[in-house]
CSV table of N, CA and C in Angstrom, one decimal:
chain,number,residue,atom,x,y,z
C,1,MET,N,162.0,273.4,125.6
C,1,MET,CA,163.1,273.7,126.0
C,1,MET,C,164.2,272.7,125.8
C,2,LYS,N,165.4,273.5,125.4
C,2,LYS,CA,166.4,272.8,124.8
C,2,LYS,C,167.0,272.3,125.5
C,3,ASN,N,167.8,270.7,125.3
C,3,ASN,CA,168.5,269.7,125.9
C,3,ASN,C,169.8,270.0,125.7
C,4,THR,N,170.5,270.0,126.8
C,4,THR,CA,172.0,270.0,126.8
C,4,THR,C,172.3,268.6,127.8
C,5,LYS,N,173.6,268.4,126.8
C,5,LYS,CA,174.4,267.3,127.5
C,5,LYS,C,174.3,267.1,129.0
C,6,GLU,N,174.3,267.9,129.6
C,6,GLU,CA,174.3,267.9,130.8
C,6,GLU,C,172.8,267.4,131.4
C,7,LYS,N,171.9,268.1,130.8
C,7,LYS,CA,170.5,267.5,131.1
C,7,LYS,C,170.4,266.1,130.5
C,8,ILE,N,170.6,265.9,129.5
C,8,ILE,CA,170.7,264.2,129.2
C,8,ILE,C,171.1,263.5,129.6
C,9,ALA,N,172.8,263.9,130.3
C,9,ALA,CA,173.4,262.8,131.4
C,9,ALA,C,172.9,262.6,132.5
C,10,THR,N,172.0,263.3,133.0
C,10,THR,CA,170.9,263.3,134.4
C,10,THR,C,170.2,262.5,133.8
C,11,TRP,N,169.2,262.7,133.0
C,11,TRP,CA,168.4,261.9,133.0
C,11,TRP,C,168.6,260.3,132.4
C,12,ILE,N,169.9,260.3,131.5
C,12,ILE,CA,170.3,258.9,131.4
C,12,ILE,C,170.7,258.0,132.6
C,13,LEU,N,171.2,258.9,133.4
C,13,LEU,CA,171.2,258.1,134.6
C,13,LEU,C,170.4,257.9,135.6
C,14,ASP,N,169.5,258.7,135.5
C,14,ASP,CA,168.2,258.5,136.6
C,14,ASP,C,167.8,257.0,136.0
C,15,GLU,N,167.2,257.2,134.4
C,15,GLU,CA,166.5,256.1,133.8
C,15,GLU,C,167.3,254.7,133.8
C,16,TRP,N,168.6,254.5,133.6
C,16,TRP,CA,169.3,253.6,134.1
C,16,TRP,C,169.8,252.9,135.3
C,17,ALA,N,169.3,253.9,136.6
C,17,ALA,CA,169.0,253.9,137.8
C,17,ALA,C,168.1,253.2,138.2
C,18,LYS,N,167.1,253.5,137.4
C,18,LYS,CA,165.4,252.3,137.3
C,18,LYS,C,165.7,251.2,137.1
C,19,ASN,N,166.7,250.7,136.5
C,19,ASN,CA,166.5,249.6,135.4
C,19,ASN,C,167.2,248.5,135.8
C,20,TYR,N,166.5,247.7,136.2
C,20,TYR,CA,167.1,246.2,137.0
C,20,TYR,C,168.3,246.0,136.5
C,21,PHE,N,168.2,245.7,134.9
C,21,PHE,CA,169.0,245.4,134.2
C,21,PHE,C,170.4,246.2,134.0
C,22,ARG,N,170.1,247.3,134.2
C,22,ARG,CA,171.4,248.7,134.0
C,22,ARG,C,172.0,249.2,134.8
C,23,PHE,N,171.0,248.9,136.2
C,23,PHE,CA,171.7,249.9,137.5
C,23,PHE,C,172.8,249.8,137.7
C,24,ASN,N,173.8,248.5,137.6
C,24,ASN,CA,174.9,248.8,138.0
C,24,ASN,C,176.2,248.6,136.8
C,25,ASP,N,175.6,248.9,135.6
C,25,ASP,CA,176.7,249.1,134.8
C,25,ASP,C,177.7,250.3,134.7
C,26,ILE,N,177.0,251.3,134.9
C,26,ILE,CA,177.8,253.3,134.9
C,26,ILE,C,178.1,253.1,136.7
C,27,GLN,N,179.7,252.7,136.5
C,27,GLN,CA,180.7,252.9,137.8
C,27,GLN,C,180.8,254.1,138.3
C,28,ALA,N,181.3,254.6,136.7
C,28,ALA,CA,181.9,255.9,137.3
C,28,ALA,C,182.2,257.0,135.5
C,29,ASP,N,182.5,258.2,135.8
C,29,ASP,CA,182.8,258.9,134.6
C,29,ASP,C,181.7,259.0,133.6
C,30,PHE,N,180.9,258.7,133.7
C,30,PHE,CA,179.6,258.7,132.7
C,30,PHE,C,179.4,260.5,131.7
C,31,LYS,N,179.5,260.1,130.7
C,31,LYS,CA,179.5,261.8,130.0
C,31,LYS,C,178.9,261.1,129.0
C,32,VAL,N,178.2,262.1,128.6
C,32,VAL,CA,177.2,262.2,127.3
C,32,VAL,C,178.7,263.3,125.9
C,33,LEU,N,178.6,262.3,125.3
C,33,LEU,CA,179.9,263.2,124.3
C,33,LEU,C,179.7,263.7,122.8
C,34,SER,N,178.3,263.6,122.3
C,34,SER,CA,177.5,264.2,121.5
C,34,SER,C,176.2,263.9,121.7
C,35,PHE,N,175.3,264.8,121.1
C,35,PHE,CA,173.6,264.3,120.6
C,35,PHE,C,173.3,265.0,119.8
C,36,GLU,N,172.3,264.8,119.1
C,36,GLU,CA,171.7,265.2,117.9
C,36,GLU,C,170.1,265.3,118.2
C,37,GLN,N,169.5,266.0,118.1
C,37,GLN,CA,167.7,265.9,118.1
C,37,GLN,C,167.3,266.3,116.9
C,38,THR,N,166.2,265.6,116.6
C,38,THR,CA,165.4,265.5,115.0
C,38,THR,C,164.6,265.3,115.6
C,39,GLU,N,163.1,266.0,115.5
C,39,GLU,CA,161.7,266.1,115.7
C,39,GLU,C,161.6,265.6,116.8
C,40,ASN,N,161.2,263.8,116.6
C,40,ASN,CA,161.3,263.2,118.1
C,40,ASN,C,161.9,262.1,118.3
C,41,VAL,N,163.3,262.2,117.5
C,41,VAL,CA,164.4,261.4,117.9
C,41,VAL,C,165.6,261.5,118.7
C,42,LEU,N,166.0,261.4,119.9
C,42,LEU,CA,167.6,261.7,120.6
C,42,LEU,C,168.4,260.6,120.0
C,43,SER,N,169.1,261.1,119.2
C,43,SER,CA,170.9,260.2,119.5
C,43,SER,C,171.8,260.7,120.1
C,44,VAL,N,172.3,259.7,120.9
C,44,VAL,CA,173.0,260.5,122.5
C,44,VAL,C,174.3,259.4,121.8
C,45,LYS,N,175.5,260.0,121.7
C,45,LYS,CA,176.9,259.0,121.8
C,45,LYS,C,177.4,259.2,123.4
C,46,CYS,N,177.7,258.1,124.2
C,46,CYS,CA,178.2,258.8,125.8
C,46,CYS,C,179.3,257.5,126.2
C,47,SER,N,179.6,257.3,126.9
C,47,SER,CA,180.6,257.0,127.7
C,47,SER,C,180.9,256.9,129.0
C,48,PHE,N,180.9,255.4,129.4
C,48,PHE,CA,181.3,255.1,130.9
C,48,PHE,C,181.8,254.6,131.5
C,49,VAL,N,182.4,254.2,132.5
C,49,VAL,CA,183.5,253.0,133.2
C,49,VAL,C,182.5,252.3,133.8
C,50,SER,N,182.5,250.8,133.2
C,50,SER,CA,182.1,249.8,133.8
C,50,SER,C,183.5,249.0,134.5
C,51,ASP,N,182.6,248.0,135.4
C,51,ASP,CA,183.1,246.9,136.0
C,51,ASP,C,182.1,245.7,136.0
C,52,GLU,N,183.1,244.6,135.3
C,52,GLU,CA,181.9,243.5,134.8
C,52,GLU,C,181.8,242.4,136.4
C,53,SER,N,182.8,242.3,137.5
C,53,SER,CA,182.6,241.9,138.3
C,53,SER,C,181.2,242.4,139.2
C,54,LYS,N,180.7,243.8,138.8
C,54,LYS,CA,179.5,244.2,139.8
C,54,LYS,C,178.5,243.5,139.1
C,55,ASN,N,178.9,243.0,138.2
C,55,ASN,CA,177.5,242.0,137.5
C,55,ASN,C,177.6,240.6,137.6
C,56,SER,N,178.4,240.1,138.4
C,56,SER,CA,178.7,238.4,138.2
C,56,SER,C,179.2,237.7,137.3
C,57,SER,N,180.2,239.0,136.4
C,57,SER,CA,181.2,237.8,136.1
C,57,SER,C,182.4,237.2,136.7
C,58,GLU,N,182.6,236.3,136.2
C,58,GLU,CA,183.3,235.3,136.6
C,58,GLU,C,184.7,235.2,136.2
C,59,LEU,N,184.7,235.7,134.7
C,59,LEU,CA,185.8,235.3,133.8
C,59,LEU,C,187.3,235.2,134.7
C,60,ASP,N,188.1,234.3,134.5
C,60,ASP,CA,189.4,234.5,134.7
C,60,ASP,C,190.5,235.5,134.7
C,61,SER,N,189.4,236.1,133.1
C,61,SER,CA,190.9,237.5,132.6
C,61,SER,C,190.6,238.4,133.6
C,62,LEU,N,189.1,238.8,134.2
C,62,LEU,CA,188.9,239.8,134.9
C,62,LEU,C,189.4,239.7,136.3
C,63,VAL,N,190.1,238.7,136.7
C,63,VAL,CA,190.6,238.3,138.3
C,63,VAL,C,191.8,238.7,138.9
C,64,MET,N,192.1,240.1,139.5
C,64,MET,CA,193.4,240.1,139.8
C,64,MET,C,193.9,239.4,141.1
C,65,PHE,N,192.7,239.3,142.1
C,65,PHE,CA,192.6,238.1,143.3
C,65,PHE,C,191.2,237.9,143.6
C,66,ARG,N,191.2,236.6,144.1
C,66,ARG,CA,190.3,236.4,144.9
C,66,ARG,C,189.5,236.4,146.1
C,67,TYR,N,188.5,236.7,146.4
C,67,TYR,CA,188.6,237.3,148.6
C,67,TYR,C,188.7,236.4,149.0
C,68,ASP,N,189.3,236.2,150.2
C,68,ASP,CA,189.8,235.3,150.9
C,68,ASP,C,188.4,234.3,151.3
C,69,PRO,N,188.0,232.9,150.8
C,69,PRO,CA,186.9,232.2,150.6
C,69,PRO,C,186.5,231.8,152.3
C,70,GLU,N,186.9,232.4,153.4
C,70,GLU,CA,186.8,231.9,154.3
C,70,GLU,C,185.4,232.6,155.0
C,71,ASN,N,185.6,234.0,154.0
C,71,ASN,CA,184.5,234.9,154.8
C,71,ASN,C,184.1,235.9,153.6
C,72,TYR,N,184.6,235.7,152.4
C,72,TYR,CA,183.8,236.7,151.3
C,72,TYR,C,183.4,235.4,150.2
C,73,ASP,N,182.7,236.2,149.1
C,73,ASP,CA,182.3,235.6,147.8
C,73,ASP,C,183.1,236.5,146.9
C,74,GLY,N,183.6,236.3,145.5
C,74,GLY,CA,183.7,237.5,144.5
C,74,GLY,C,185.5,237.5,144.5
C,75,PHE,N,185.5,238.6,143.7
C,75,PHE,CA,187.0,238.9,143.6
C,75,PHE,C,187.4,240.5,143.2
C,76,PHE,N,188.6,240.9,143.1
C,76,PHE,CA,188.8,242.2,143.2
C,76,PHE,C,189.1,242.1,141.4
C,77,PRO,N,188.8,243.0,140.5
C,77,PRO,CA,189.5,242.9,139.2
C,77,PRO,C,190.5,243.2,138.9
C,78,SER,N,190.9,242.9,137.5
C,78,SER,CA,192.5,243.1,137.1
C,78,SER,C,192.0,244.3,135.8
C,79,GLN,N,191.2,244.4,135.8
C,79,GLN,CA,190.7,245.5,135.0
C,79,GLN,C,189.1,246.1,134.9
C,80,VAL,N,189.0,247.3,134.5
C,80,VAL,CA,187.9,247.6,133.8
C,80,VAL,C,187.1,248.0,132.5
C,81,GLN,N,186.1,248.4,132.4
C,81,GLN,CA,185.9,248.7,130.7
C,81,GLN,C,185.6,250.1,130.9
C,82,ILE,N,185.9,251.0,129.8
C,82,ILE,CA,185.4,252.1,129.4
C,82,ILE,C,184.7,251.7,128.0
C,83,ILE,N,182.7,252.0,128.2
C,83,ILE,CA,182.2,251.7,127.3
C,83,ILE,C,181.8,252.7,126.7
C,84,THR,N,181.7,253.0,125.1
C,84,THR,CA,181.0,254.0,124.6
C,84,THR,C,180.3,253.8,123.4
C,85,LEU,N,178.8,254.1,123.6
C,85,LEU,CA,177.5,253.9,122.8
C,85,LEU,C,177.2,254.8,122.2
C,86,GLU,N,176.2,254.6,121.3
C,86,GLU,CA,175.7,255.0,120.6
C,86,GLU,C,174.0,254.6,120.6
C,87,VAL,N,173.3,255.5,121.1
C,87,VAL,CA,171.8,255.3,121.6
C,87,VAL,C,171.0,256.4,120.8
C,88,LYS,N,169.7,255.4,120.2
C,88,LYS,CA,168.8,256.3,119.7
C,88,LYS,C,167.5,256.0,120.6
C,89,TYR,N,167.0,257.3,120.9
C,89,TYR,CA,165.6,257.5,122.0
C,89,TYR,C,164.6,258.0,120.6
C,90,THR,N,163.6,257.3,120.5
C,90,THR,CA,162.3,257.7,119.7
C,90,THR,C,161.2,258.0,120.9
C,91,TRP,N,160.5,258.9,120.9
C,91,TRP,CA,159.3,258.9,121.6
C,91,TRP,C,158.4,259.7,120.2
C,92,VAL,N,156.6,259.3,121.1
C,92,VAL,CA,155.7,259.6,120.0
C,92,VAL,C,155.6,260.5,119.3
C,93,ASP,N,156.3,262.1,119.9
C,93,ASP,CA,156.4,263.6,119.3
C,93,ASP,C,157.3,264.1,119.6
C,94,ASN,N,157.3,265.4,119.2
C,94,ASN,CA,158.5,266.2,119.7
C,94,ASN,C,158.6,266.8,120.9
C,95,GLU,N,157.2,267.1,122.0
C,95,GLU,CA,157.2,267.3,122.7
C,95,GLU,C,157.6,266.1,123.9
C,96,SER,N,157.5,265.5,123.8
C,96,SER,CA,157.8,264.3,124.7
C,96,SER,C,159.2,264.0,124.5
C,97,CYS,N,159.7,264.2,123.2
C,97,CYS,CA,161.4,264.1,123.2
C,97,CYS,C,161.8,265.4,123.9
C,98,ASP,N,161.5,266.7,123.8
C,98,ASP,CA,162.0,267.5,124.4
C,98,ASP,C,162.1,267.6,125.4
C,99,SER,N,160.9,267.0,126.2
C,99,SER,CA,161.0,267.2,127.8
C,99,SER,C,161.5,265.6,128.1
C,100,LEU,N,162.0,265.0,127.6
C,100,LEU,CA,163.0,263.5,128.0
C,100,LEU,C,161.8,262.8,128.9
C,101,ALA,N,160.2,262.7,128.3
C,101,ALA,CA,159.2,262.3,129.0
C,101,ALA,C,159.7,260.5,128.9
C,102,SER,N,158.8,259.8,130.0
C,102,SER,CA,158.9,258.1,129.5
C,102,SER,C,157.9,257.6,128.5
C,103,GLY,N,157.9,256.5,128.3
C,103,GLY,CA,157.3,256.2,127.2
C,103,GLY,C,157.9,256.3,125.4
C,104,TYR,N,159.4,256.2,125.6
C,104,TYR,CA,160.2,256.0,124.5
C,104,TYR,C,160.8,254.9,124.5
C,105,SER,N,161.0,254.8,123.0
C,105,SER,CA,162.0,253.3,122.7
C,105,SER,C,163.2,253.9,122.3
C,106,GLU,N,164.2,252.8,122.4
C,106,GLU,CA,165.6,252.9,123.0
C,106,GLU,C,166.0,251.9,121.9
C,107,GLU,N,167.3,252.2,120.9
C,107,GLU,CA,167.9,251.5,120.3
C,107,GLU,C,169.3,251.6,120.3
C,108,ILE,N,170.4,250.4,120.6
C,108,ILE,CA,171.8,250.7,120.7
C,108,ILE,C,172.3,250.5,119.1
C,109,SER,N,173.0,251.7,118.8
C,109,SER,CA,173.0,251.2,117.4
C,109,SER,C,175.0,251.1,117.2
C,110,SER,N,175.3,251.1,118.3
C,110,SER,CA,176.8,250.8,118.3
C,110,SER,C,177.5,250.7,119.7
C,111,HIS,N,178.0,250.1,120.0
C,111,HIS,CA,178.9,250.2,121.4
C,111,HIS,C,180.3,249.4,121.3
C,112,ASP,N,181.1,250.0,121.9
C,112,ASP,CA,182.8,249.7,121.7
C,112,ASP,C,182.8,249.6,123.3
C,113,VAL,N,183.9,248.5,123.5
C,113,VAL,CA,183.9,248.6,124.8
C,113,VAL,C,185.8,247.9,124.8
C,114,ASP,N,186.6,249.1,125.7
C,114,ASP,CA,187.6,249.1,125.7
C,114,ASP,C,188.1,248.4,127.7
C,115,TYR,N,188.9,247.4,127.4
C,115,TYR,CA,189.3,246.8,128.4
C,115,TYR,C,190.6,247.3,129.0
C,116,VAL,N,190.7,248.4,129.7
C,116,VAL,CA,192.1,248.8,130.4
C,116,VAL,C,192.1,248.6,131.9
C,117,ASN,N,193.7,248.4,132.2
C,117,ASN,CA,194.1,247.6,133.5
C,117,ASN,C,194.3,249.0,134.2
C,118,TRP,N,194.7,249.0,135.5
C,118,TRP,CA,194.4,249.8,136.5
C,118,TRP,C,195.6,250.8,136.2
C,119,ASN,N,196.3,250.5,135.9
C,119,ASN,CA,197.7,251.5,135.4
C,119,ASN,C,197.3,252.4,134.1
C,120,ASP,N,196.5,252.4,133.6
C,120,ASP,CA,195.8,252.9,132.1
C,120,ASP,C,195.8,254.2,132.1
C,121,PRO,N,196.4,255.2,131.8
C,121,PRO,CA,196.1,256.6,131.6
C,121,PRO,C,194.7,257.0,131.6
C,122,LYS,N,193.6,255.8,130.6
C,122,LYS,CA,192.5,256.5,129.8
C,122,LYS,C,191.6,256.5,131.6
C,123,ILE,N,191.8,256.3,132.5
C,123,ILE,CA,191.7,256.5,133.6
C,123,ILE,C,191.9,257.2,134.8
C,124,ASN,N,191.6,258.3,134.9
C,124,ASN,CA,192.0,258.7,135.8
C,124,ASN,C,192.2,259.1,137.6
C,125,ASP,N,192.8,259.3,138.5
C,125,ASP,CA,192.6,258.9,139.8
C,125,ASP,C,191.5,259.3,140.6
C,126,GLU,N,190.7,260.5,139.6
C,126,GLU,CA,189.3,260.4,140.5
C,126,GLU,C,188.4,259.1,140.4
C,127,VAL,N,188.4,258.7,139.2
C,127,VAL,CA,187.7,257.4,138.6
C,127,VAL,C,188.4,256.0,139.3
C,128,VAL,N,189.4,256.2,139.3
C,128,VAL,CA,190.4,254.9,140.6
C,128,VAL,C,189.2,255.0,142.1
C,129,LYS,N,189.4,256.2,142.4
C,129,LYS,CA,189.1,256.6,143.9
C,129,LYS,C,187.6,256.0,144.1
C,130,ILE,N,186.6,256.1,143.0
C,130,ILE,CA,185.3,256.2,142.7
C,130,ILE,C,184.9,254.6,142.4
C,131,LEU,N,185.9,253.7,142.0
C,131,LEU,CA,185.7,252.5,141.8
C,131,LEU,C,186.4,251.8,143.1
C,132,LEU,N,187.3,252.3,143.6
C,132,LEU,CA,187.7,251.6,144.8
C,132,LEU,C,186.9,252.0,146.4
C,133,ASN,N,186.2,252.9,146.3
C,133,ASN,CA,185.2,253.3,147.3
C,133,ASN,C,183.9,251.9,147.0
C,134,GLY,N,183.6,251.7,145.6
C,134,GLY,CA,182.6,250.9,145.5
C,134,GLY,C,182.9,249.3,145.6
C,135,THR,N,184.2,248.9,146.3
C,135,THR,CA,184.5,247.5,146.9
C,135,THR,C,184.0,246.9,148.1
C,136,ASP,N,184.7,246.3,148.0
C,136,ASP,CA,184.4,245.6,149.6
C,136,ASP,C,185.5,245.7,150.1
C,137,GLN,N,185.8,247.2,151.0
C,137,GLN,CA,187.3,247.3,151.4
C,137,GLN,C,187.8,246.2,152.5
C,138,TYR,N,186.9,245.5,153.4
C,138,TYR,CA,187.4,244.9,154.3
C,138,TYR,C,187.7,243.9,153.8
C,139,ALA,N,187.0,243.1,152.6
C,139,ALA,CA,187.3,242.0,151.8
C,139,ALA,C,188.6,242.1,151.1
C,140,VAL,N,188.8,243.5,150.4
C,140,VAL,CA,190.6,243.7,150.2
C,140,VAL,C,191.6,243.7,151.1
C,141,ALA,N,190.9,244.2,152.3
C,141,ALA,CA,192.2,244.4,153.5
C,141,ALA,C,192.3,242.9,154.0
C,142,GLU,N,191.5,242.1,154.3
C,142,GLU,CA,191.8,240.9,155.0
C,142,GLU,C,192.3,239.8,153.6
C,143,THR,N,192.2,239.7,152.8
C,143,THR,CA,192.6,239.0,151.7
C,143,THR,C,193.7,239.2,151.8
C,144,LEU,N,194.0,240.5,151.5
C,144,LEU,CA,195.6,240.6,150.9
C,144,LEU,C,196.7,240.3,152.5
C,145,ILE,N,195.9,240.4,153.6
C,145,ILE,CA,197.0,240.7,154.7
C,145,ILE,C,197.0,239.1,154.9
C,146,ASN,N,195.7,238.3,154.9
C,146,ASN,CA,195.6,237.2,155.1
C,146,ASN,C,195.8,235.9,154.0
C,147,LEU,N,196.2,236.1,152.9
C,147,LEU,CA,196.6,235.4,152.0
C,147,LEU,C,197.4,235.6,151.1
C,148,HIS,N,197.7,237.0,151.4
C,148,HIS,CA,199.2,237.8,150.3
C,148,HIS,C,200.0,238.1,151.7
C,149,ASP,N,200.1,238.6,152.6
C,149,ASP,CA,201.0,238.4,153.5
C,149,ASP,C,201.0,240.1,153.5
C,150,ALA,N,200.2,240.9,153.2
C,150,ALA,CA,200.2,242.4,152.5
C,150,ALA,C,200.9,243.0,153.7
C,151,LYS,N,200.6,242.9,154.6
C,151,LYS,CA,201.2,244.0,155.7
C,151,LYS,C,202.8,243.6,155.8
C,152,VAL,N,203.1,242.8,155.4
C,152,VAL,CA,204.8,242.9,155.5
C,152,VAL,C,205.3,243.3,154.0
C,153,LYS,N,205.1,243.1,152.8
C,153,LYS,CA,205.1,243.3,151.4
C,153,LYS,C,204.0,243.5,150.7
C,154,MET,N,203.9,244.8,149.8
C,154,MET,CA,202.5,244.3,149.0
C,154,MET,C,202.8,243.4,147.8
C,155,PRO,N,202.4,242.5,147.5
C,155,PRO,CA,201.9,241.3,146.3
C,155,PRO,C,202.6,242.1,145.0
C,156,ASP,N,203.5,241.6,144.6
C,156,ASP,CA,203.9,241.7,143.1
C,156,ASP,C,202.3,242.2,142.1
C,157,PHE,N,201.3,241.2,142.2
C,157,PHE,CA,200.6,241.4,141.1
C,157,PHE,C,199.7,242.4,141.3
C,158,VAL,N,199.8,243.3,142.8
C,158,VAL,CA,199.3,244.8,142.5
C,158,VAL,C,199.5,245.9,141.8
C,159,PRO,N,199.2,246.6,140.7
C,159,PRO,CA,199.4,247.4,139.8
C,159,PRO,C,199.9,248.7,140.7
C,160,ASP,N,201.0,249.2,140.4
C,160,ASP,CA,201.7,250.3,140.9
C,160,ASP,C,200.9,251.7,141.7
C,161,ARG,N,199.6,251.7,140.9
C,161,ARG,CA,198.8,252.6,140.8
C,161,ARG,C,197.9,252.1,142.1
C,162,LEU,N,197.3,251.1,142.3
C,162,LEU,CA,196.9,250.7,143.5
C,162,LEU,C,197.8,250.2,144.7
C,163,LYS,N,198.6,250.4,144.2
C,163,LYS,CA,199.5,250.0,145.8
C,163,LYS,C,199.5,251.2,147.3
C,164,SER,N,199.5,252.3,146.9
C,164,SER,CA,199.4,253.6,147.7
C,164,SER,C,197.7,253.3,148.7
C,165,TYR,N,197.0,252.6,147.8
C,165,TYR,CA,195.1,253.1,147.9
C,165,TYR,C,195.2,251.5,149.0
C,166,PHE,N,195.9,250.6,148.4
C,166,PHE,CA,195.3,249.4,149.1
C,166,PHE,C,196.5,249.4,150.5
C,167,SER,N,197.2,249.6,150.5
C,167,SER,CA,198.3,250.3,151.9
C,167,SER,C,196.9,250.9,153.0
C,168,LYS,N,196.5,252.2,152.3
C,168,LYS,CA,195.5,253.2,153.2
C,168,LYS,C,194.2,251.9,153.6
C,169,ILE,N,193.9,251.2,152.9
C,169,ILE,CA,192.4,250.0,153.3
C,169,ILE,C,193.3,249.5,154.2
C,170,ILE,N,194.9,248.6,153.7
C,170,ILE,CA,195.2,247.6,155.0
C,170,ILE,C,195.1,248.2,156.3
C,171,THR,N,195.5,249.4,156.5
C,171,THR,CA,196.2,250.4,157.7
C,171,THR,C,194.7,250.7,157.8
C,172,ALA,N,194.0,251.2,157.7
C,172,ALA,CA,192.6,251.1,158.3
C,172,ALA,C,191.6,250.2,158.5
C,173,PHE,N,192.2,248.9,158.2
C,173,PHE,CA,191.7,247.6,158.7
C,173,PHE,C,192.1,247.3,159.9
């Protein structure tokens, strides 16, 4: 059976979802940009949006604001990452490669990380919605209200693109 970008994308998403070290890497907008299959080797170039705060990274450069420490741990990120990878998957035979079977080896031959802020047009509104749905909205609302008086005025550190989303979260709180 001939592989397609869509079939390979679904397979990679499933494989990563089952992997304890990777299940949280892909947050949104996963796509296979290109692929080449030669006998038992599949070379894939893919990209996705990731959020290092989901992987317990506490770098200050990633922090827009820390959640109210009275009730929450963590922070809301100031930026996300667009990751582009080139990965080579190798199976023992052509049939296993064709069927995307288990039992392959994997080698990442290159990766590029582009840090983008929330106002960057490289991430579209649908991606922003997906990323915000993955946040602790109670922590966001309570922190912005209690520590930053956001019911009165949205804090200046909030990017323009997020202000309407945060206003909705606060109103729902």
